[in-house]
Amino acid sequence: MDDSPIAQLLGAVDEFDVEAAVAMFAPDAQIMSVDGRSSVGSDAVRELLTDLFNVLRSSVHRITAQWHQQDVWIAEVEATYELKQDMLKITRPRAFVLRDGADGIVELHVYGAHEPLLGDHHTEEGDLRLGGRWIPPL
C-alpha cells in the first residue's frame, strides 16, 4: 500500500515539502495533531506544517502497519525527528487516521504515545512538551 494517502503525505512531510503536502488536502480539510491542535482549511494546514518544519532538522516516518476500509486509512507509524534546537533525535510511535475524499484528504487525526501526564500543561504557545522537550505534532 505504498501509494496510500498516508504514505504519500508522510513522503511530502519527510521532504519538508509544504506545498506538496497541502495540495493533498481538500480545501476544507481538518487536522487534529498529537499536541491537540485543530486546523481547518488549507491555510491552517500550511501553517501547522510550516511550524513543524521550522523546528525540525530532519523527519523520517516509517509505516509499520496499515489498514484501509472504504475511504478511511489507518496506519501505525514510527516517527523519528531530529530537532534543530539541541540537535536532539527522538523516535515516537504514532497512529494516523485519515479520511480521503474526492478533493483529497478530508480529515486527519494523529495520535501519539509518550504523552505527558494529565497534570503537565501546554506552554503559552500551545506546544506540547515532555520533560522540557518539544513533541512534534505529526
PDB file of N, CA and C in Angstrom, residues 17-117:
ATOM      1  N   ASP A  17       8.243  19.333   2.160  1.00  0.00           N
ATOM      2  CA  ASP A  17       7.582  19.962   1.011  1.00  0.00           C
ATOM      3  C   ASP A  17       6.176  20.400   1.416  1.00  0.00           C
ATOM      4  N   VAL A  18       6.076  21.607   1.951  1.00  0.00           N
ATOM      5  CA  VAL A  18       4.812  22.133   2.451  1.00  0.00           C
ATOM      6  C   VAL A  18       3.757  22.139   1.356  1.00  0.00           C
ATOM      7  N   GLU A  19       4.102  22.669   0.202  1.00  0.00           N
ATOM      8  CA  GLU A  19       3.097  22.818  -0.860  1.00  0.00           C
ATOM      9  C   GLU A  19       2.604  21.476  -1.382  1.00  0.00           C
ATOM     10  N   ALA A  20       3.487  20.488  -1.502  1.00  0.00           N
ATOM     11  CA  ALA A  20       3.059  19.156  -1.937  1.00  0.00           C
ATOM     12  C   ALA A  20       2.120  18.538  -0.906  1.00  0.00           C
ATOM     13  N   ALA A  21       2.436  18.712   0.365  1.00  0.00           N
ATOM     14  CA  ALA A  21       1.580  18.171   1.425  1.00  0.00           C
ATOM     15  C   ALA A  21       0.220  18.877   1.437  1.00  0.00           C
ATOM     16  N   VAL A  22       0.217  20.195   1.372  1.00  0.00           N
ATOM     17  CA  VAL A  22      -1.037  20.952   1.398  1.00  0.00           C
ATOM     18  C   VAL A  22      -1.902  20.587   0.198  1.00  0.00           C
ATOM     19  N   ALA A  23      -1.289  20.360  -0.953  1.00  0.00           N
ATOM     20  CA  ALA A  23      -2.035  20.007  -2.169  1.00  0.00           C
ATOM     21  C   ALA A  23      -2.784  18.684  -2.026  1.00  0.00           C
ATOM     22  N   MET A  24      -2.390  17.846  -1.079  1.00  0.00           N
ATOM     23  CA  MET A  24      -3.061  16.557  -0.878  1.00  0.00           C
ATOM     24  C   MET A  24      -4.366  16.694  -0.105  1.00  0.00           C
ATOM     25  N   PHE A  25      -4.574  17.850   0.526  1.00  0.00           N
ATOM     26  CA  PHE A  25      -5.750  18.062   1.359  1.00  0.00           C
ATOM     27  C   PHE A  25      -6.869  18.756   0.581  1.00  0.00           C
ATOM     28  N   ALA A  26      -8.104  18.401   0.921  1.00  0.00           N
ATOM     29  CA  ALA A  26      -9.272  19.113   0.409  1.00  0.00           C
ATOM     30  C   ALA A  26      -9.240  20.536   0.975  1.00  0.00           C
ATOM     31  N   PRO A  27      -9.851  21.500   0.283  1.00  0.00           N
ATOM     32  CA  PRO A  27      -9.799  22.894   0.759  1.00  0.00           C
ATOM     33  C   PRO A  27     -10.324  23.098   2.180  1.00  0.00           C
ATOM     34  N   ASP A  28     -11.276  22.290   2.607  1.00  0.00           N
ATOM     35  CA  ASP A  28     -11.857  22.449   3.943  1.00  0.00           C
ATOM     36  C   ASP A  28     -11.429  21.335   4.897  1.00  0.00           C
ATOM     37  N   ALA A  29     -10.263  20.759   4.649  1.00  0.00           N
ATOM     38  CA  ALA A  29      -9.763  19.631   5.440  1.00  0.00           C
ATOM     39  C   ALA A  29      -9.582  20.012   6.903  1.00  0.00           C
ATOM     40  N   GLN A  30      -9.681  18.984   7.752  1.00  0.00           N
ATOM     41  CA  GLN A  30      -9.492  19.161   9.180  1.00  0.00           C
ATOM     42  C   GLN A  30      -8.352  18.265   9.653  1.00  0.00           C
ATOM     43  N   ILE A  31      -7.490  18.829  10.503  1.00  0.00           N
ATOM     44  CA  ILE A  31      -6.399  18.061  11.113  1.00  0.00           C
ATOM     45  C   ILE A  31      -6.496  18.205  12.624  1.00  0.00           C
ATOM     46  N   MET A  32      -6.315  17.097  13.309  1.00  0.00           N
ATOM     47  CA  MET A  32      -6.117  17.126  14.751  1.00  0.00           C
ATOM     48  C   MET A  32      -4.743  16.513  14.988  1.00  0.00           C
ATOM     49  N   SER A  33      -3.839  17.281  15.569  1.00  0.00           N
ATOM     50  CA  SER A  33      -2.466  16.821  15.740  1.00  0.00           C
ATOM     51  C   SER A  33      -2.243  16.228  17.130  1.00  0.00           C
ATOM     52  N   VAL A  34      -1.125  15.558  17.287  1.00  0.00           N
ATOM     53  CA  VAL A  34      -0.767  14.903  18.547  1.00  0.00           C
ATOM     54  C   VAL A  34      -0.820  15.880  19.719  1.00  0.00           C
ATOM     55  N   ASP A  35      -0.427  17.113  19.481  1.00  0.00           N
ATOM     56  CA  ASP A  35      -0.373  18.081  20.577  1.00  0.00           C
ATOM     57  C   ASP A  35      -1.720  18.746  20.853  1.00  0.00           C
ATOM     58  N   GLY A  36      -2.775  18.252  20.205  1.00  0.00           N
ATOM     59  CA  GLY A  36      -4.121  18.742  20.493  1.00  0.00           C
ATOM     60  C   GLY A  36      -4.590  19.892  19.630  1.00  0.00           C
ATOM     61  N   ARG A  37      -3.743  20.390  18.754  1.00  0.00           N
ATOM     62  CA  ARG A  37      -4.164  21.484  17.881  1.00  0.00           C
ATOM     63  C   ARG A  37      -5.113  20.967  16.815  1.00  0.00           C
ATOM     64  N   SER A  38      -6.097  21.787  16.491  1.00  0.00           N
ATOM     65  CA  SER A  38      -7.006  21.503  15.388  1.00  0.00           C
ATOM     66  C   SER A  38      -6.809  22.573  14.338  1.00  0.00           C
ATOM     67  N   SER A  39      -6.723  22.135  13.091  1.00  0.00           N
ATOM     68  CA  SER A  39      -6.565  23.054  11.977  1.00  0.00           C
ATOM     69  C   SER A  39      -7.643  22.738  10.959  1.00  0.00           C
ATOM     70  N   VAL A  40      -8.273  23.786  10.432  1.00  0.00           N
ATOM     71  CA  VAL A  40      -9.314  23.608   9.426  1.00  0.00           C
ATOM     72  C   VAL A  40      -8.994  24.500   8.234  1.00  0.00           C
ATOM     73  N   GLY A  41      -8.921  23.893   7.049  1.00  0.00           N
ATOM     74  CA  GLY A  41      -8.682  24.632   5.820  1.00  0.00           C
ATOM     75  C   GLY A  41      -7.219  24.643   5.408  1.00  0.00           C
ATOM     76  N   SER A  42      -7.009  24.924   4.137  1.00  0.00           N
ATOM     77  CA  SER A  42      -5.671  24.868   3.550  1.00  0.00           C
ATOM     78  C   SER A  42      -4.673  25.784   4.234  1.00  0.00           C
ATOM     79  N   ASP A  43      -5.087  26.999   4.562  1.00  0.00           N
ATOM     80  CA  ASP A  43      -4.160  27.940   5.203  1.00  0.00           C
ATOM     81  C   ASP A  43      -3.720  27.434   6.570  1.00  0.00           C
ATOM     82  N   ALA A  44      -4.651  26.861   7.328  1.00  0.00           N
ATOM     83  CA  ALA A  44      -4.319  26.336   8.660  1.00  0.00           C
ATOM     84  C   ALA A  44      -3.424  25.106   8.555  1.00  0.00           C
ATOM     85  N   VAL A  45      -3.663  24.261   7.550  1.00  0.00           N
ATOM     86  CA  VAL A  45      -2.806  23.094   7.319  1.00  0.00           C
ATOM     87  C   VAL A  45      -1.391  23.559   6.978  1.00  0.00           C
ATOM     88  N   ARG A  46      -1.286  24.551   6.101  1.00  0.00           N
ATOM     89  CA  ARG A  46       0.013  25.108   5.718  1.00  0.00           C
ATOM     90  C   ARG A  46       0.738  25.667   6.942  1.00  0.00           C
ATOM     91  N   GLU A  47       0.024  26.372   7.797  1.00  0.00           N
ATOM     92  CA  GLU A  47       0.622  26.964   8.999  1.00  0.00           C
ATOM     93  C   GLU A  47       1.124  25.873   9.956  1.00  0.00           C
ATOM     94  N   LEU A  48       0.335  24.824  10.159  1.00  0.00           N
ATOM     95  CA  LEU A  48       0.742  23.728  11.035  1.00  0.00           C
ATOM     96  C   LEU A  48       2.010  23.061  10.517  1.00  0.00           C
ATOM     97  N   LEU A  49       2.051  22.770   9.224  1.00  0.00           N
ATOM     98  CA  LEU A  49       3.228  22.124   8.640  1.00  0.00           C
ATOM     99  C   LEU A  49       4.448  23.038   8.674  1.00  0.00           C
ATOM    100  N   THR A  50       4.256  24.312   8.395  1.00  0.00           N
ATOM    101  CA  THR A  50       5.362  25.269   8.435  1.00  0.00           C
ATOM    102  C   THR A  50       5.939  25.360   9.841  1.00  0.00           C
ATOM    103  N   ASP A  51       5.059  25.403  10.851  1.00  0.00           N
ATOM    104  CA  ASP A  51       5.517  25.415  12.240  1.00  0.00           C
ATOM    105  C   ASP A  51       6.343  24.175  12.547  1.00  0.00           C
ATOM    106  N   LEU A  52       5.887  23.023  12.067  1.00  0.00           N
ATOM    107  CA  LEU A  52       6.602  21.768  12.284  1.00  0.00           C
ATOM    108  C   LEU A  52       7.984  21.814  11.642  1.00  0.00           C
ATOM    109  N   PHE A  53       8.039  22.204  10.377  1.00  0.00           N
ATOM    110  CA  PHE A  53       9.300  22.200   9.639  1.00  0.00           C
ATOM    111  C   PHE A  53      10.297  23.208  10.188  1.00  0.00           C
ATOM    112  N   ASN A  54       9.801  24.287  10.789  1.00  0.00           N
ATOM    113  CA  ASN A  54      10.697  25.311  11.335  1.00  0.00           C
ATOM    114  C   ASN A  54      11.500  24.836  12.536  1.00  0.00           C
ATOM    115  N   VAL A  55      11.060  23.780  13.207  1.00  0.00           N
ATOM    116  CA  VAL A  55      11.786  23.310  14.392  1.00  0.00           C
ATOM    117  C   VAL A  55      12.527  21.997  14.152  1.00  0.00           C
ATOM    118  N   LEU A  56      12.336  21.414  12.973  1.00  0.00           N
ATOM    119  CA  LEU A  56      12.975  20.129  12.686  1.00  0.00           C
ATOM    120  C   LEU A  56      14.176  20.281  11.764  1.00  0.00           C
ATOM    121  N   ARG A  57      15.189  19.478  12.029  1.00  0.00           N
ATOM    122  CA  ARG A  57      16.329  19.359  11.130  1.00  0.00           C
ATOM    123  C   ARG A  57      16.069  18.222  10.147  1.00  0.00           C
ATOM    124  N   SER A  58      15.425  17.147  10.639  1.00  0.00           N
ATOM    125  CA  SER A  58      15.067  16.023   9.769  1.00  0.00           C
ATOM    126  C   SER A  58      13.844  15.312  10.324  1.00  0.00           C
ATOM    127  N   SER A  59      13.184  14.568   9.447  1.00  0.00           N
ATOM    128  CA  SER A  59      11.985  13.828   9.803  1.00  0.00           C
ATOM    129  C   SER A  59      11.946  12.543   8.986  1.00  0.00           C
ATOM    130  N   VAL A  60      11.715  11.416   9.667  1.00  0.00           N
ATOM    131  CA  VAL A  60      11.578  10.132   8.979  1.00  0.00           C
ATOM    132  C   VAL A  60      10.381   9.414   9.585  1.00  0.00           C
ATOM    133  N   HIS A  61       9.421   9.074   8.745  1.00  0.00           N
ATOM    134  CA  HIS A  61       8.257   8.307   9.180  1.00  0.00           C
ATOM    135  C   HIS A  61       8.307   6.943   8.505  1.00  0.00           C
ATOM    136  N   ARG A  62       8.145   5.889   9.313  1.00  0.00           N
ATOM    137  CA  ARG A  62       8.129   4.532   8.771  1.00  0.00           C
ATOM    138  C   ARG A  62       6.811   3.876   9.155  1.00  0.00           C
ATOM    139  N   ILE A  63       6.021   3.520   8.143  1.00  0.00           N
ATOM    140  CA  ILE A  63       4.745   2.850   8.384  1.00  0.00           C
ATOM    141  C   ILE A  63       5.038   1.397   8.744  1.00  0.00           C
ATOM    142  N   THR A  64       4.574   0.983   9.929  1.00  0.00           N
ATOM    143  CA  THR A  64       4.815  -0.386  10.383  1.00  0.00           C
ATOM    144  C   THR A  64       3.602  -1.287  10.160  1.00  0.00           C
ATOM    145  N   ALA A  65       2.419  -0.703  10.058  1.00  0.00           N
ATOM    146  CA  ALA A  65       1.195  -1.447   9.757  1.00  0.00           C
ATOM    147  C   ALA A  65       0.186  -0.462   9.174  1.00  0.00           C
ATOM    148  N   GLN A  66      -0.696  -0.972   8.300  1.00  0.00           N
ATOM    149  CA  GLN A  66      -1.645  -0.074   7.645  1.00  0.00           C
ATOM    150  C   GLN A  66      -2.910  -0.844   7.274  1.00  0.00           C
ATOM    151  N   TRP A  67      -4.048  -0.161   7.422  1.00  0.00           N
ATOM    152  CA  TRP A  67      -5.343  -0.744   7.084  1.00  0.00           C
ATOM    153  C   TRP A  67      -6.135   0.256   6.257  1.00  0.00           C
ATOM    154  N   HIS A  68      -7.010  -0.278   5.409  1.00  0.00           N
ATOM    155  CA  HIS A  68      -7.827   0.552   4.539  1.00  0.00           C
ATOM    156  C   HIS A  68      -9.239  -0.024   4.485  1.00  0.00           C
ATOM    157  N   GLN A  69     -10.217   0.796   4.804  1.00  0.00           N
ATOM    158  CA  GLN A  69     -11.622   0.386   4.743  1.00  0.00           C
ATOM    159  C   GLN A  69     -12.406   1.540   4.136  1.00  0.00           C
ATOM    160  N   GLN A  70     -12.950   1.337   2.936  1.00  0.00           N
ATOM    161  CA  GLN A  70     -13.689   2.355   2.206  1.00  0.00           C
ATOM    162  C   GLN A  70     -12.837   3.616   2.063  1.00  0.00           C
ATOM    163  N   ASP A  71     -13.246   4.742   2.641  1.00  0.00           N
ATOM    164  CA  ASP A  71     -12.481   5.983   2.483  1.00  0.00           C
ATOM    165  C   ASP A  71     -11.588   6.290   3.681  1.00  0.00           C
ATOM    166  N   VAL A  72     -11.403   5.322   4.576  1.00  0.00           N
ATOM    167  CA  VAL A  72     -10.604   5.532   5.783  1.00  0.00           C
ATOM    168  C   VAL A  72      -9.324   4.710   5.713  1.00  0.00           C
ATOM    169  N   TRP A  73      -8.213   5.362   6.031  1.00  0.00           N
ATOM    170  CA  TRP A  73      -6.895   4.724   6.108  1.00  0.00           C
ATOM    171  C   TRP A  73      -6.400   4.873   7.532  1.00  0.00           C
ATOM    172  N   ILE A  74      -5.828   3.816   8.081  1.00  0.00           N
ATOM    173  CA  ILE A  74      -5.261   3.837   9.425  1.00  0.00           C
ATOM    174  C   ILE A  74      -3.850   3.275   9.327  1.00  0.00           C
ATOM    175  N   ALA A  75      -2.906   3.933   9.974  1.00  0.00           N
ATOM    176  CA  ALA A  75      -1.525   3.451   9.937  1.00  0.00           C
ATOM    177  C   ALA A  75      -0.873   3.610  11.297  1.00  0.00           C
ATOM    178  N   GLU A  76      -0.093   2.589  11.660  1.00  0.00           N
ATOM    179  CA  GLU A  76       0.823   2.694  12.788  1.00  0.00           C
ATOM    180  C   GLU A  76       2.149   3.144  12.207  1.00  0.00           C
ATOM    181  N   VAL A  77       2.746   4.142  12.817  1.00  0.00           N
ATOM    182  CA  VAL A  77       3.935   4.778  12.255  1.00  0.00           C
ATOM    183  C   VAL A  77       4.994   4.965  13.334  1.00  0.00           C
ATOM    184  N   GLU A  78       6.234   4.738  12.951  1.00  0.00           N
ATOM    185  CA  GLU A  78       7.373   5.078  13.795  1.00  0.00           C
ATOM    186  C   GLU A  78       7.933   6.392  13.246  1.00  0.00           C
ATOM    187  N   ALA A  79       7.859   7.435  14.052  1.00  0.00           N
ATOM    188  CA  ALA A  79       8.301   8.766  13.634  1.00  0.00           C
ATOM    189  C   ALA A  79       9.617   9.108  14.331  1.00  0.00           C
ATOM    190  N   THR A  80      10.625   9.447  13.545  1.00  0.00           N
ATOM    191  CA  THR A  80      11.914   9.850  14.093  1.00  0.00           C
ATOM    192  C   THR A  80      12.182  11.281  13.663  1.00  0.00           C
ATOM    193  N   TYR A  81      12.429  12.134  14.641  1.00  0.00           N
ATOM    194  CA  TYR A  81      12.657  13.554  14.390  1.00  0.00           C
ATOM    195  C   TYR A  81      14.006  13.962  14.943  1.00  0.00           C
ATOM    196  N   GLU A  82      14.698  14.821  14.214  1.00  0.00           N
ATOM    197  CA  GLU A  82      15.880  15.483  14.759  1.00  0.00           C
ATOM    198  C   GLU A  82      15.518  16.953  14.884  1.00  0.00           C
ATOM    199  N   LEU A  83      15.563  17.449  16.106  1.00  0.00           N
ATOM    200  CA  LEU A  83      15.202  18.832  16.376  1.00  0.00           C
ATOM    201  C   LEU A  83      16.373  19.762  16.097  1.00  0.00           C
ATOM    202  N   LYS A  84      16.079  20.934  15.546  1.00  0.00           N
ATOM    203  CA  LYS A  84      17.132  21.919  15.302  1.00  0.00           C
ATOM    204  C   LYS A  84      17.780  22.334  16.618  1.00  0.00           C
ATOM    205  N   GLN A  85      16.940  22.626  17.610  1.00  0.00           N
ATOM    206  CA  GLN A  85      17.455  23.023  18.911  1.00  0.00           C
ATOM    207  C   GLN A  85      18.001  21.791  19.611  1.00  0.00           C
ATOM    208  N   ASP A  86      19.179  21.857  20.087  1.00  0.00           N
ATOM    209  CA  ASP A  86      19.858  20.778  20.810  1.00  0.00           C
ATOM    210  C   ASP A  86      20.222  19.588  19.918  1.00  0.00           C
ATOM    211  N   MET A  87      19.859  19.627  18.644  1.00  0.00           N
ATOM    212  CA  MET A  87      20.109  18.523  17.706  1.00  0.00           C
ATOM    213  C   MET A  87      19.688  17.187  18.313  1.00  0.00           C
ATOM    214  N   LEU A  88      18.626  17.212  19.093  1.00  0.00           N
ATOM    215  CA  LEU A  88      18.100  16.031  19.757  1.00  0.00           C
ATOM    216  C   LEU A  88      17.362  15.157  18.746  1.00  0.00           C
ATOM    217  N   LYS A  89      17.608  13.852  18.788  1.00  0.00           N
ATOM    218  CA  LYS A  89      16.917  12.903  17.918  1.00  0.00           C
ATOM    219  C   LYS A  89      15.986  12.064  18.784  1.00  0.00           C
ATOM    220  N   ILE A  90      14.685  12.058  18.421  1.00  0.00           N
ATOM    221  CA  ILE A  90      13.697  11.298  19.181  1.00  0.00           C
ATOM    222  C   ILE A  90      12.883  10.428  18.225  1.00  0.00           C
ATOM    223  N   THR A  91      12.449   9.277  18.732  1.00  0.00           N
ATOM    224  CA  THR A  91      11.579   8.389  17.971  1.00  0.00           C
ATOM    225  C   THR A  91      10.323   8.167  18.789  1.00  0.00           C
ATOM    226  N   ARG A  92       9.167   8.340  18.149  1.00  0.00           N
ATOM    227  CA  ARG A  92       7.884   8.219  18.826  1.00  0.00           C
ATOM    228  C   ARG A  92       6.929   7.386  17.984  1.00  0.00           C
ATOM    229  N   PRO A  93       6.122   6.532  18.634  1.00  0.00           N
ATOM    230  CA  PRO A  93       5.068   5.823  17.907  1.00  0.00           C
ATOM    231  C   PRO A  93       3.909   6.775  17.626  1.00  0.00           C
ATOM    232  N   ARG A  94       3.320   6.632  16.470  1.00  0.00           N
ATOM    233  CA  ARG A  94       2.184   7.459  16.075  1.00  0.00           C
ATOM    234  C   ARG A  94       1.126   6.565  15.447  1.00  0.00           C
ATOM    235  N   ALA A  95      -0.111   7.014  15.526  1.00  0.00           N
ATOM    236  CA  ALA A  95      -1.211   6.389  14.795  1.00  0.00           C
ATOM    237  C   ALA A  95      -1.872   7.476  13.959  1.00  0.00           C
ATOM    238  N   PHE A  96      -2.021   7.211  12.679  1.00  0.00           N
ATOM    239  CA  PHE A  96      -2.652   8.141  11.755  1.00  0.00           C
ATOM    240  C   PHE A  96      -3.998   7.566  11.321  1.00  0.00           C
ATOM    241  N   VAL A  97      -5.033   8.386  11.414  1.00  0.00           N
ATOM    242  CA  VAL A  97      -6.355   8.017  10.910  1.00  0.00           C
ATOM    243  C   VAL A  97      -6.733   9.095   9.896  1.00  0.00           C
ATOM    244  N   LEU A  98      -6.907   8.677   8.653  1.00  0.00           N
ATOM    245  CA  LEU A  98      -7.115   9.611   7.556  1.00  0.00           C
ATOM    246  C   LEU A  98      -8.388   9.235   6.813  1.00  0.00           C
ATOM    247  N   ARG A  99      -9.195  10.238   6.517  1.00  0.00           N
ATOM    248  CA  ARG A  99     -10.379  10.031   5.683  1.00  0.00           C
ATOM    249  C   ARG A  99     -10.152  10.770   4.374  1.00  0.00           C
ATOM    250  N   ASP A 100     -10.241  10.007   3.287  1.00  0.00           N
ATOM    251  CA  ASP A 100      -9.984  10.529   1.949  1.00  0.00           C
ATOM    252  C   ASP A 100     -11.300  10.905   1.279  1.00  0.00           C
ATOM    253  N   GLY A 101     -11.252  11.878   0.391  1.00  0.00           N
ATOM    254  CA  GLY A 101     -12.441  12.295  -0.344  1.00  0.00           C
ATOM    255  C   GLY A 101     -12.100  12.618  -1.778  1.00  0.00           C
ATOM    256  N   ALA A 102     -13.088  13.040  -2.529  1.00  0.00           N
ATOM    257  CA  ALA A 102     -12.914  13.340  -3.952  1.00  0.00           C
ATOM    258  C   ALA A 102     -11.911  14.471  -4.182  1.00  0.00           C
ATOM    259  N   ASP A 103     -11.839  15.420  -3.239  1.00  0.00           N
ATOM    260  CA  ASP A 103     -10.945  16.578  -3.380  1.00  0.00           C
ATOM    261  C   ASP A 103      -9.634  16.413  -2.615  1.00  0.00           C
ATOM    262  N   GLY A 104      -9.388  15.233  -2.067  1.00  0.00           N
ATOM    263  CA  GLY A 104      -8.169  14.996  -1.313  1.00  0.00           C
ATOM    264  C   GLY A 104      -8.482  14.570   0.105  1.00  0.00           C
ATOM    265  N   ILE A 105      -7.505  14.718   0.970  1.00  0.00           N
ATOM    266  CA  ILE A 105      -7.665  14.329   2.370  1.00  0.00           C
ATOM    267  C   ILE A 105      -8.686  15.260   3.018  1.00  0.00           C
ATOM    268  N   VAL A 106      -9.714  14.669   3.604  1.00  0.00           N
ATOM    269  CA  VAL A 106     -10.790  15.430   4.230  1.00  0.00           C
ATOM    270  C   VAL A 106     -10.518  15.628   5.718  1.00  0.00           C
ATOM    271  N   GLU A 107      -9.962  14.582   6.333  1.00  0.00           N
ATOM    272  CA  GLU A 107      -9.742  14.634   7.768  1.00  0.00           C
ATOM    273  C   GLU A 107      -8.522  13.794   8.120  1.00  0.00           C
ATOM    274  N   LEU A 108      -7.705  14.317   9.037  1.00  0.00           N
ATOM    275  CA  LEU A 108      -6.527  13.601   9.512  1.00  0.00           C
ATOM    276  C   LEU A 108      -6.423  13.776  11.015  1.00  0.00           C
ATOM    277  N   HIS A 109      -6.343  12.653  11.725  1.00  0.00           N
ATOM    278  CA  HIS A 109      -6.117  12.669  13.168  1.00  0.00           C
ATOM    279  C   HIS A 109      -4.822  11.923  13.429  1.00  0.00           C
ATOM    280  N   VAL A 110      -3.938  12.540  14.212  1.00  0.00           N
ATOM    281  CA  VAL A 110      -2.656  11.926  14.540  1.00  0.00           C
ATOM    282  C   VAL A 110      -2.610  11.747  16.058  1.00  0.00           C
ATOM    283  N   TYR A 111      -2.323  10.511  16.468  1.00  0.00           N
ATOM    284  CA  TYR A 111      -2.276  10.173  17.889  1.00  0.00           C
ATOM    285  C   TYR A 111      -0.872   9.694  18.230  1.00  0.00           C
ATOM    286  N   GLY A 112      -0.464   9.905  19.483  1.00  0.00           N
ATOM    287  CA  GLY A 112       0.876   9.501  19.868  1.00  0.00           C
ATOM    288  C   GLY A 112       0.919   8.875  21.241  1.00  0.00           C
ATOM    289  N   ALA A 113       2.033   8.238  21.502  1.00  0.00           N
ATOM    290  CA  ALA A 113       2.303   7.695  22.822  1.00  0.00           C
ATOM    291  C   ALA A 113       3.384   8.561  23.453  1.00  0.00           C
ATOM    292  N   HIS A 114       3.760   8.236  24.670  1.00  0.00           N
ATOM    293  CA  HIS A 114       4.762   9.008  25.410  1.00  0.00           C
ATOM    294  C   HIS A 114       4.285  10.441  25.638  1.00  0.00           C
ATOM    295  N   GLU A 115       2.992  10.593  25.818  1.00  0.00           N
ATOM    296  CA  GLU A 115       2.437  11.919  26.076  1.00  0.00           C
ATOM    297  C   GLU A 115       2.590  12.233  27.567  1.00  0.00           C
ATOM    298  N   PRO A 116       2.508  13.515  27.943  1.00  0.00           N
ATOM    299  CA  PRO A 116       2.713  13.887  29.346  1.00  0.00           C
ATOM    300  C   PRO A 116       1.546  13.450  30.228  1.00  0.00           C
ATOM    301  N   LEU A 117       1.796  13.444  31.523  1.00  0.00           N
ATOM    302  CA  LEU A 117       0.739  13.186  32.481  1.00  0.00           C
ATOM    303  C   LEU A 117      -0.314  14.279  32.377  1.00  0.00           C
TER     304      LEU A 117
END
